[in-house]
Short mmCIF file of N, CA and C in Angstrom, two decimals:
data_model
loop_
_atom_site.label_atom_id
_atom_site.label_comp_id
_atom_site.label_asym_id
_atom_site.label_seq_id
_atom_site.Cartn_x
_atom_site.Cartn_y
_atom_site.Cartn_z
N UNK A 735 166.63 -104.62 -30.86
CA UNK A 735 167.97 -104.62 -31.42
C UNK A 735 168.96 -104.86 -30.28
N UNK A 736 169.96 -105.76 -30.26
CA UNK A 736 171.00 -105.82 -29.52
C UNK A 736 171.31 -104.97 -29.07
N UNK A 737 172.33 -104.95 -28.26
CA UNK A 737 173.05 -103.37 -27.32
C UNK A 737 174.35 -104.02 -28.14
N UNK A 738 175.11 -104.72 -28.48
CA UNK A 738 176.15 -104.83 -29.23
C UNK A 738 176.83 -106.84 -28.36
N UNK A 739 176.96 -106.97 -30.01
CA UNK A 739 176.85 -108.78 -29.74
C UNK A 739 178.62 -108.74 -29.87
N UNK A 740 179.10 -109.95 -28.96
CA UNK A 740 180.39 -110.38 -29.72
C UNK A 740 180.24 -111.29 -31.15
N UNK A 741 181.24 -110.82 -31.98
CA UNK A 741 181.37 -111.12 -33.00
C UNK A 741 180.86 -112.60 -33.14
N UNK A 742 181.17 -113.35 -32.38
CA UNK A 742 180.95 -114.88 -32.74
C UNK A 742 179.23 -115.22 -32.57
N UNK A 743 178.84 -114.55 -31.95
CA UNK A 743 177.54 -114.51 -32.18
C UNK A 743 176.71 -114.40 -33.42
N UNK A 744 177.26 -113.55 -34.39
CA UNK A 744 176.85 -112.95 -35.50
C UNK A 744 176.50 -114.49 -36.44
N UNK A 745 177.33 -115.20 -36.38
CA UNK A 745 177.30 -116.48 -37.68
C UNK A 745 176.13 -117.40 -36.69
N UNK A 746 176.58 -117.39 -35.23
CA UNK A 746 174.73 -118.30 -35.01
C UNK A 746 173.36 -117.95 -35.14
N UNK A 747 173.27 -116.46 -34.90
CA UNK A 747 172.43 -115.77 -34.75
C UNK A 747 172.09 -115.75 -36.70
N UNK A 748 172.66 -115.56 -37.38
CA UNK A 748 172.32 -115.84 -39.14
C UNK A 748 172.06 -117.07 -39.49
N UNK A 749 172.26 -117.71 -38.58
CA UNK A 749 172.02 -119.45 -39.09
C UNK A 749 170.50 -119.79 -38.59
N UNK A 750 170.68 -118.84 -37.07
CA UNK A 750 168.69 -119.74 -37.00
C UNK A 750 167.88 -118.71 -37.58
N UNK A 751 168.28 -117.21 -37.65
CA UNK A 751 167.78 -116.71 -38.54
C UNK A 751 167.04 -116.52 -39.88
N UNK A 752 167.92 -117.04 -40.57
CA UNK A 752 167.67 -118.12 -42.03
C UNK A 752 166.73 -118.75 -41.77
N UNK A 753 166.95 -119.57 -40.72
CA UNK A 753 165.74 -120.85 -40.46
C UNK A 753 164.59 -120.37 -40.34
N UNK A 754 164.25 -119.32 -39.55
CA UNK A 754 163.18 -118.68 -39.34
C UNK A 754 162.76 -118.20 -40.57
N UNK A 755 163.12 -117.25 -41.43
CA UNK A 755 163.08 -117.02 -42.70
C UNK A 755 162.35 -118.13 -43.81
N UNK A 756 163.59 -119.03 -43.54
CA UNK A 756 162.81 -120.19 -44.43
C UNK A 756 161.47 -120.87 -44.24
N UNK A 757 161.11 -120.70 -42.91
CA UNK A 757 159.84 -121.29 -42.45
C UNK A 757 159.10 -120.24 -42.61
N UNK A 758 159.50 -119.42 -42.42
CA UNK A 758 158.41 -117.92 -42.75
C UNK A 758 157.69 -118.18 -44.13
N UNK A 759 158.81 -118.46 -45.34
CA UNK A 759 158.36 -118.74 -46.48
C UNK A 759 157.67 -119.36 -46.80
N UNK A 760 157.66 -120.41 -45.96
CA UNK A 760 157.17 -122.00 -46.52
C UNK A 760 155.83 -121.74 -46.62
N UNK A 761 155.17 -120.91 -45.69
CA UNK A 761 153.90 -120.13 -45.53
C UNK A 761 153.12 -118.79 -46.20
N UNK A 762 154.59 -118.45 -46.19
CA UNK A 762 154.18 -117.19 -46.89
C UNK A 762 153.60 -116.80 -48.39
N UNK A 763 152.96 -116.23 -48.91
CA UNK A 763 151.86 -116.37 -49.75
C UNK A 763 152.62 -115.89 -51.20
N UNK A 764 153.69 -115.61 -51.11
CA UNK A 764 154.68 -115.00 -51.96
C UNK A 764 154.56 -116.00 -53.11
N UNK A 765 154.95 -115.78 -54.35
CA UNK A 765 155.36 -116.60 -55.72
C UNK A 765 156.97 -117.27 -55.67
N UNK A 766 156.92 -117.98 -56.15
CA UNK A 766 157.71 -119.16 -56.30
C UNK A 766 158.88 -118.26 -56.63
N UNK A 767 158.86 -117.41 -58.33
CA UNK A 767 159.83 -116.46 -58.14
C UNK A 767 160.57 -115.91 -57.29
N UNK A 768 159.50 -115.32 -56.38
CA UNK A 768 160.34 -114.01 -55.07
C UNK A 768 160.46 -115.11 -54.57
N UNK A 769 160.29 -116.24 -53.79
CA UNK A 769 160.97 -117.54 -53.14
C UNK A 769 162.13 -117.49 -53.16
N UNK A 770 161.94 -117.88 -54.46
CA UNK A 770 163.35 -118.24 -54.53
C UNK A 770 164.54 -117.33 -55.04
N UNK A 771 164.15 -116.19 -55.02
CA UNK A 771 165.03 -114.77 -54.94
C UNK A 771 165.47 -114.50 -53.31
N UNK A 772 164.56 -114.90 -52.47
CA UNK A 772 165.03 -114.48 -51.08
C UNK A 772 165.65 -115.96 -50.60
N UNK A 773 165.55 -116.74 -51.10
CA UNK A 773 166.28 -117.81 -50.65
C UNK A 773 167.59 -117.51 -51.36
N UNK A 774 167.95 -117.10 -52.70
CA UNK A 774 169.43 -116.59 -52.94
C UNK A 774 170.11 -115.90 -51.85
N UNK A 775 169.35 -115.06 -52.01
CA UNK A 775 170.08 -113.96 -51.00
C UNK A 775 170.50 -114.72 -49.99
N UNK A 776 169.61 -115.26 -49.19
CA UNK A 776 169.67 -115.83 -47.47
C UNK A 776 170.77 -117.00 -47.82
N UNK A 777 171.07 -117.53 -48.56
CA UNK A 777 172.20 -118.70 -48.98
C UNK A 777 173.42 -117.96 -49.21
N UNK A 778 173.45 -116.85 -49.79
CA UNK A 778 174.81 -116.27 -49.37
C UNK A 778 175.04 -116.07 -48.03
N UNK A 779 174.35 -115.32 -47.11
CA UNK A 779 174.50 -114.81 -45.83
C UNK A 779 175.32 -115.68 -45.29
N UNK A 780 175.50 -116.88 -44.93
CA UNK A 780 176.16 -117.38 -43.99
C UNK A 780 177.92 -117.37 -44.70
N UNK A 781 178.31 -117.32 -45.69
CA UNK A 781 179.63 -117.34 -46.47
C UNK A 781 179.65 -115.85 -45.97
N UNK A 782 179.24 -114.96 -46.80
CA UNK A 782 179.29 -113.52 -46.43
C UNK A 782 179.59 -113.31 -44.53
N UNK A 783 179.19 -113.68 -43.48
CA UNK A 783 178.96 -113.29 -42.34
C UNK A 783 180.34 -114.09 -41.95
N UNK A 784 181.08 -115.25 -42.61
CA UNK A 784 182.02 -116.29 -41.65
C UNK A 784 183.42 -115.08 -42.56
N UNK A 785 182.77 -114.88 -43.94
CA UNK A 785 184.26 -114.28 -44.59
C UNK A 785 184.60 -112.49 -44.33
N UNK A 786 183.02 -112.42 -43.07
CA UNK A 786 183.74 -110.61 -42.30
C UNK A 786 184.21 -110.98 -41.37
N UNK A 787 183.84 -111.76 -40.45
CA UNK A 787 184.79 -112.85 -39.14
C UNK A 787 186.06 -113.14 -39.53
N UNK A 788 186.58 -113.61 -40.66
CA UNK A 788 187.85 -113.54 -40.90
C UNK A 788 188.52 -112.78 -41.36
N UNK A 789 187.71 -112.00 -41.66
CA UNK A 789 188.66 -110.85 -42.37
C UNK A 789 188.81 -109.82 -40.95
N UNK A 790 187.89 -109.54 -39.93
CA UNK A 790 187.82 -108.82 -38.96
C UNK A 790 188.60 -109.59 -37.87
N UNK A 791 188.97 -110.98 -37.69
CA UNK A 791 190.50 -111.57 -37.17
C UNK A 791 191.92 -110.90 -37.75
N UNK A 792 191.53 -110.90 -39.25
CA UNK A 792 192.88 -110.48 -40.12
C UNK A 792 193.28 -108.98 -39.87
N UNK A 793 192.50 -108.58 -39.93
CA UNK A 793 192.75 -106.87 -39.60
C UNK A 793 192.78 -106.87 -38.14
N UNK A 794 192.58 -107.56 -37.16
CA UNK A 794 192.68 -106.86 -35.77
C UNK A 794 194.40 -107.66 -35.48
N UNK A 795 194.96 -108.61 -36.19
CA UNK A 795 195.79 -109.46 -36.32
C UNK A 795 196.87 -108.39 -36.40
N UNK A 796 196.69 -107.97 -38.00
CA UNK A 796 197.64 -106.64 -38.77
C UNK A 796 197.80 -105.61 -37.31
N UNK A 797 196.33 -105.16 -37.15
CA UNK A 797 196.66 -104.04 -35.79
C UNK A 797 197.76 -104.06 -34.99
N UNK A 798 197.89 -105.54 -34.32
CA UNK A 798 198.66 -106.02 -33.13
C UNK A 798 200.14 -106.02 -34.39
N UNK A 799 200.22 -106.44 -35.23
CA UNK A 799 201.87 -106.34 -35.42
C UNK A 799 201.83 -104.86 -35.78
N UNK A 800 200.87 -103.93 -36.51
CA UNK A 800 201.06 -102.60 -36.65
C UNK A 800 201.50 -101.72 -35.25
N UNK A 801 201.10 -102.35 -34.21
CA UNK A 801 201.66 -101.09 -33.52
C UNK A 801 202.45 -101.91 -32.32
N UNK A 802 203.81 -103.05 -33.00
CA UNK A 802 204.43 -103.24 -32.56
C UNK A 802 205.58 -103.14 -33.80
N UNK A 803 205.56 -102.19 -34.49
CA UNK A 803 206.48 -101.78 -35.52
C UNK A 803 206.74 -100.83 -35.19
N UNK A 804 208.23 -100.76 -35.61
CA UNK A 804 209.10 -99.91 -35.49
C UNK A 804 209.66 -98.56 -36.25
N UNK A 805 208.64 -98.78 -37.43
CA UNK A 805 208.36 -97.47 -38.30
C UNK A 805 207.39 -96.44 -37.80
N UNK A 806 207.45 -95.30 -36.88
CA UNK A 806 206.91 -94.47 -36.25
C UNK A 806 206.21 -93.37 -37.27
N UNK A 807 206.74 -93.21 -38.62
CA UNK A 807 206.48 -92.41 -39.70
C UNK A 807 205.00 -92.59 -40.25
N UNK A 808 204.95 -94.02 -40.20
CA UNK A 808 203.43 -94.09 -41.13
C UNK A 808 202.40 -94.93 -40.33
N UNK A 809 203.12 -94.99 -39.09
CA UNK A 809 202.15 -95.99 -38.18
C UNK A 809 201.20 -95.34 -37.70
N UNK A 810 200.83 -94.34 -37.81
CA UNK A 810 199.90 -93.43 -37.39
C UNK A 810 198.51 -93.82 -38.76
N UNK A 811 199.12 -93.49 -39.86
CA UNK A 811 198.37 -93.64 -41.04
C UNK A 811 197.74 -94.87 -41.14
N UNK A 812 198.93 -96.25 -40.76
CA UNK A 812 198.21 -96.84 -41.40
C UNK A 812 197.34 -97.74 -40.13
N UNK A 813 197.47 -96.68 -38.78
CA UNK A 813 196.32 -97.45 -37.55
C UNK A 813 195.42 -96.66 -37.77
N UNK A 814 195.01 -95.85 -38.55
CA UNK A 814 194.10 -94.85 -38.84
C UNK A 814 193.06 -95.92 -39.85
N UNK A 815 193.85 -96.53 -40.74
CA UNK A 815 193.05 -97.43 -41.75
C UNK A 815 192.82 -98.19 -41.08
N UNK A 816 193.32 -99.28 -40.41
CA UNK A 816 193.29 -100.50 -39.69
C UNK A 816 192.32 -100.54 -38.74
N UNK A 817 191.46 -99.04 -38.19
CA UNK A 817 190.35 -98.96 -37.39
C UNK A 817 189.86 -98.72 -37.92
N UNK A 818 189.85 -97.78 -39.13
CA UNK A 818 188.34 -97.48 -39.90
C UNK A 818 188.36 -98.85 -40.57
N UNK A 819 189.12 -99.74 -41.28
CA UNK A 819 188.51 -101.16 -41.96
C UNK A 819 187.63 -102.30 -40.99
N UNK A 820 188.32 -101.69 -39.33
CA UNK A 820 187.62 -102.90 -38.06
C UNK A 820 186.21 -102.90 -38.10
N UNK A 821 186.06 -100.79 -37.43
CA UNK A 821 184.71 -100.31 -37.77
C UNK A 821 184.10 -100.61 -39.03
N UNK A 822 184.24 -100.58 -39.72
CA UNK A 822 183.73 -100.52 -41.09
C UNK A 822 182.96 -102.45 -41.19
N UNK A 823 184.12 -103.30 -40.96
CA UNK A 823 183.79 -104.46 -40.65
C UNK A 823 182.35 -104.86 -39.81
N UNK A 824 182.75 -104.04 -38.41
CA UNK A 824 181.50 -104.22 -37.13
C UNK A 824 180.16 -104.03 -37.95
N UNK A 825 180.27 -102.96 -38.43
CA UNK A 825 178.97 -101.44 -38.90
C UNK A 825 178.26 -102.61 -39.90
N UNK A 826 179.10 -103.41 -40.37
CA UNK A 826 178.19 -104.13 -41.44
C UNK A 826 177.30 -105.04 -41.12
N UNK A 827 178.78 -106.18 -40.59
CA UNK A 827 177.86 -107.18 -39.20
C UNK A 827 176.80 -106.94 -38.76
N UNK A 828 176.57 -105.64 -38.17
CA UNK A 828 175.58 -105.48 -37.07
C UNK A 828 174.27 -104.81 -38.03
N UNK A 829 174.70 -104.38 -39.31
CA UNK A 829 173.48 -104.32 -40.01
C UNK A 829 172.72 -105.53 -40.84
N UNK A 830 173.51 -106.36 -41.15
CA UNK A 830 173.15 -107.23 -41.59
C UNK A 830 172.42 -108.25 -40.58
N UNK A 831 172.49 -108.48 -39.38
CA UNK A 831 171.78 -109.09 -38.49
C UNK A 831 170.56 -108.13 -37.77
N UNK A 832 170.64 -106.86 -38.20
CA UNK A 832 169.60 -105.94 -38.06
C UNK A 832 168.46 -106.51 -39.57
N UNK A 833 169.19 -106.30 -40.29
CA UNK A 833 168.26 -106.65 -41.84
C UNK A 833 167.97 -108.67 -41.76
N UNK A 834 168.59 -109.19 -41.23
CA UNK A 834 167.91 -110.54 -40.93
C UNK A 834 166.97 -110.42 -39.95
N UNK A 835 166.77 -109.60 -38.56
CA UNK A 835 165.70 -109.31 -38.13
C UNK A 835 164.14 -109.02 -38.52
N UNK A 836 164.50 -107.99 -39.57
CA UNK A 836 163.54 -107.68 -39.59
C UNK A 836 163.02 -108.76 -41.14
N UNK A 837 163.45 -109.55 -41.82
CA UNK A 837 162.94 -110.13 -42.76
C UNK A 837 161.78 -111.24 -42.29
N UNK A 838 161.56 -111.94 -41.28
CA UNK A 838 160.82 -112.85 -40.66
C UNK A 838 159.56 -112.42 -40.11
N UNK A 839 159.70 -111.10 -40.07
CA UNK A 839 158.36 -109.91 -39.47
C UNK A 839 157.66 -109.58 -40.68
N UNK A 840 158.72 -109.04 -42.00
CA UNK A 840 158.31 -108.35 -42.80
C UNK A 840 157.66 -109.30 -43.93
N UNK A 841 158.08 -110.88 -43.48
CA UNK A 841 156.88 -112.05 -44.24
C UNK A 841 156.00 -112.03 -43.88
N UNK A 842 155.84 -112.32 -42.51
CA UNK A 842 154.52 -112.53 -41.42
C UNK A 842 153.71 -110.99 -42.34
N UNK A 843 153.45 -110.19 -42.72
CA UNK A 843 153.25 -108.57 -43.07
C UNK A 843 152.41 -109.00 -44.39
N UNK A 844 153.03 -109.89 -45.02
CA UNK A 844 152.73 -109.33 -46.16
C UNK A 844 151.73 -109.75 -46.53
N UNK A 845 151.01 -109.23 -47.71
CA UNK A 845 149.14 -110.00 -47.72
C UNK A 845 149.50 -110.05 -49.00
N UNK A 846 148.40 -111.04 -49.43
CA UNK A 846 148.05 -111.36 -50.92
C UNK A 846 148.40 -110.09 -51.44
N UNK A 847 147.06 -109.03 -50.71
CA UNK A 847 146.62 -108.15 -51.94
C UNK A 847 147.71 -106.94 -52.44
N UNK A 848 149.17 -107.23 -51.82
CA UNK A 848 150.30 -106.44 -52.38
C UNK A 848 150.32 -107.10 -53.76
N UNK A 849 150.11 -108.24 -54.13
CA UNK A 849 150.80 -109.06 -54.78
C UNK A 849 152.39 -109.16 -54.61
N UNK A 850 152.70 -108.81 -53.69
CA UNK A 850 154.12 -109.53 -53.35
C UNK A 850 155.31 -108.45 -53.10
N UNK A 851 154.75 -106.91 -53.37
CA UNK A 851 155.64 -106.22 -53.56
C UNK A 851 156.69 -105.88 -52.14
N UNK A 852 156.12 -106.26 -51.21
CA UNK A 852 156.74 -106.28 -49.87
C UNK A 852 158.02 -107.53 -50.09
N UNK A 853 157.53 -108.21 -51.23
CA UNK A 853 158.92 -109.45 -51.06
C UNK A 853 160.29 -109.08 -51.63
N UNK A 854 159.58 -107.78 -52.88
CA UNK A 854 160.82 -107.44 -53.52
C UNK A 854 161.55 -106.51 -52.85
N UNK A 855 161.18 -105.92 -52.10
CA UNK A 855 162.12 -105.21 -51.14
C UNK A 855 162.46 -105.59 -50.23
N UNK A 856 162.09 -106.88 -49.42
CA UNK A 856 163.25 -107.66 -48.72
C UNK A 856 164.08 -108.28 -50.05
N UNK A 857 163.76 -108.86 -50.36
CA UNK A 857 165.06 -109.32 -51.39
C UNK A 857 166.27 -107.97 -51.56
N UNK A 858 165.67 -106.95 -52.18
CA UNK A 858 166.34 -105.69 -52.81
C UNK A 858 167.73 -105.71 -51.19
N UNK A 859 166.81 -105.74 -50.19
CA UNK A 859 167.47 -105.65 -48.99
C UNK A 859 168.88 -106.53 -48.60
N UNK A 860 168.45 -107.39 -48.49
CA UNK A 860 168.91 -108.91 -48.64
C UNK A 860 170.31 -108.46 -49.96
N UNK A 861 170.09 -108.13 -50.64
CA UNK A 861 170.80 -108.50 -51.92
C UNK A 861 171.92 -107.22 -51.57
N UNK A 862 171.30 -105.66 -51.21
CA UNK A 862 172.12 -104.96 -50.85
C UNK A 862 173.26 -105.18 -49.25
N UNK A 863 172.56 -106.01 -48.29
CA UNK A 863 173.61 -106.80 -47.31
C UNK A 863 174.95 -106.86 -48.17
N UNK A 864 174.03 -107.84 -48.98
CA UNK A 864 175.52 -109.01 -49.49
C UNK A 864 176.52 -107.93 -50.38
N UNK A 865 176.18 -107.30 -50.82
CA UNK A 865 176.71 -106.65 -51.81
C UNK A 865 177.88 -105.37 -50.26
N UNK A 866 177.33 -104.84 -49.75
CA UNK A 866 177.87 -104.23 -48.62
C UNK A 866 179.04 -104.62 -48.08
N UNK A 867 178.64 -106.19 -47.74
CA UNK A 867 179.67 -106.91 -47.04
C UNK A 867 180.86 -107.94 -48.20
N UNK A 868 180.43 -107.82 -48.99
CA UNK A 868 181.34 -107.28 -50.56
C UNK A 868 182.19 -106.74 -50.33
N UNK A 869 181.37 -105.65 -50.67
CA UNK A 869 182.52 -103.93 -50.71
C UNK A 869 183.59 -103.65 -49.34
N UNK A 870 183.47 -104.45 -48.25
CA UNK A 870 184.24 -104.22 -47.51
C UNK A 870 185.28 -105.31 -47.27
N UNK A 871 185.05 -106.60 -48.09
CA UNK A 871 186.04 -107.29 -48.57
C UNK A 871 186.88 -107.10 -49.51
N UNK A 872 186.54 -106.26 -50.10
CA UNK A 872 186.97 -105.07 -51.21
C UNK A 872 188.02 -104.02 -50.80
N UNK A 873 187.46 -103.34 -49.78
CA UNK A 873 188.17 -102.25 -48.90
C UNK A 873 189.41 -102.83 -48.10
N UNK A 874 189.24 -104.19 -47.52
CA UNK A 874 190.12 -104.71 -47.12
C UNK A 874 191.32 -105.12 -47.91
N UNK A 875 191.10 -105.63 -48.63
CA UNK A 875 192.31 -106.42 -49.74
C UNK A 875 192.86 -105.30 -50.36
N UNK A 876 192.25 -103.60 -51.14
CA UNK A 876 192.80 -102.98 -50.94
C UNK A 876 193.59 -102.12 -50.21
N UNK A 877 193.44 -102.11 -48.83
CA UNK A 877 194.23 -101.70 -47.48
C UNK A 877 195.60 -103.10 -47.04
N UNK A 878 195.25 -104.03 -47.52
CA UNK A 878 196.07 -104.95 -47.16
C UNK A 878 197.15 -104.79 -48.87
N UNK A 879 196.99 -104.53 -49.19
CA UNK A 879 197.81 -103.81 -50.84
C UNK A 879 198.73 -102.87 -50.40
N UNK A 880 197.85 -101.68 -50.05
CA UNK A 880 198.72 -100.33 -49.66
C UNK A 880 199.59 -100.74 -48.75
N UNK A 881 199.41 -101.71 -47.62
CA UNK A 881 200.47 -101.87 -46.46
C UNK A 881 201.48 -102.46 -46.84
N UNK A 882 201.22 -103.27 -48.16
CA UNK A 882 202.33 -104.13 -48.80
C UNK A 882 203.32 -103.00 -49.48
N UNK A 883 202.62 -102.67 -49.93
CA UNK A 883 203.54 -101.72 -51.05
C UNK A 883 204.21 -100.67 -50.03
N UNK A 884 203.77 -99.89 -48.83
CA UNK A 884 204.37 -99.11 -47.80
C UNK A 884 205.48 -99.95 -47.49
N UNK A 885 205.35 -100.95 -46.95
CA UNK A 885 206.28 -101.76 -46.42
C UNK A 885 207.48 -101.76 -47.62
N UNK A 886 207.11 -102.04 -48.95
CA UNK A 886 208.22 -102.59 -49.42
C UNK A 886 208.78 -101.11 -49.89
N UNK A 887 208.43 -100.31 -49.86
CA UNK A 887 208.71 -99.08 -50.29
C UNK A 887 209.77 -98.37 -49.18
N UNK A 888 209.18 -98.62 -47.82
CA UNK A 888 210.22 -98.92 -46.73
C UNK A 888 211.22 -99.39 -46.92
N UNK A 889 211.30 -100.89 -47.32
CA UNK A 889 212.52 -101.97 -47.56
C UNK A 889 213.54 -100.99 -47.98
N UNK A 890 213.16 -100.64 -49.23
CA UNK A 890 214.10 -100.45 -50.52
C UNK A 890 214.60 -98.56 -50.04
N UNK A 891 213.51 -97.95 -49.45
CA UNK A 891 214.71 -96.81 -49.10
C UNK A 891 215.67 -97.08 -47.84
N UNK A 892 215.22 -98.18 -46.91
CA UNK A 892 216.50 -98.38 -45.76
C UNK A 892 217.86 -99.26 -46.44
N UNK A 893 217.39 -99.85 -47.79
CA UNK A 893 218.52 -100.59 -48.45
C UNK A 893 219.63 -99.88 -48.81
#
């Protein structure tokens, strides 16, 4: 496991990843079904991994004008969110290139005589990534809401 990657690493490192993956498959003794269930999954990954990169620009973006504002009242609060959404961002990243790790091992693994059940839990895996790095595109757009509405809620009592 890494000691901790810069961010831009994350989208190359998922791209040959995949690749590996996909060649894993091509071999792997799995049914056409689970195939092509872990090839879903792995076809999101790269959208999912470029749209926490931008969203983890957007929030470190917000940071830098957050604590060059001049409202001292809620700037505390809302750099409190603005690091837990960064972290929250990283924590995913770095699991999700933990869970692309180990999917290329956990083909090489698997034998006939599971009949395949080792595939459905990389998939299950795979599928919970995406869904993760979801929910924190989720978390974001709601934190980028609340700052709107603080702000304008600001406006209108200095009016």
């Amino acid at each position: 496991v890494p000691r901790k990657l810069p961010e831009s690493q994350y989208a190359r490192d998922a791209e040959k990843l995949i690749s590996q993956i996909r060649e894993s498959l091509r071999t792997s003794p799995v049914s056409d079904l689970q195939r092509n269930a872990v090839e879903a999954q792995i076809g999101q990954v790269p959208r999912n991994v470029e749209q926490a990169l931008h969203r983890l620009d957007r929030i470190r973006k917000l940071k830098k004008i957050a604590k060059r504002s001049p409202d001292t009242q809620n700037l505390d609060t809302i750099m409190d969110d603005v690091r837990e959404m960064e972290q929250r961002v990283k924590a995913e990243l770095s699991r999700m290139h933990e869970t692309l790790l180990t999917v290329p091992v956990s083909l090489l693994k698997i034998d006939v005589a599971r009949n395949g059940r080792g595939i459905d839990r990389i998939v299950e895996d795979l599928s919970d990534m995406n869904h993760r790095l979801g929910d924190v595109a989720e978390s974001y757009d709601d934190l980028h809401e609340e700052d709107a509405r603080r702000n304008s809620a600001a406006q209108n009592l200095g009016a």
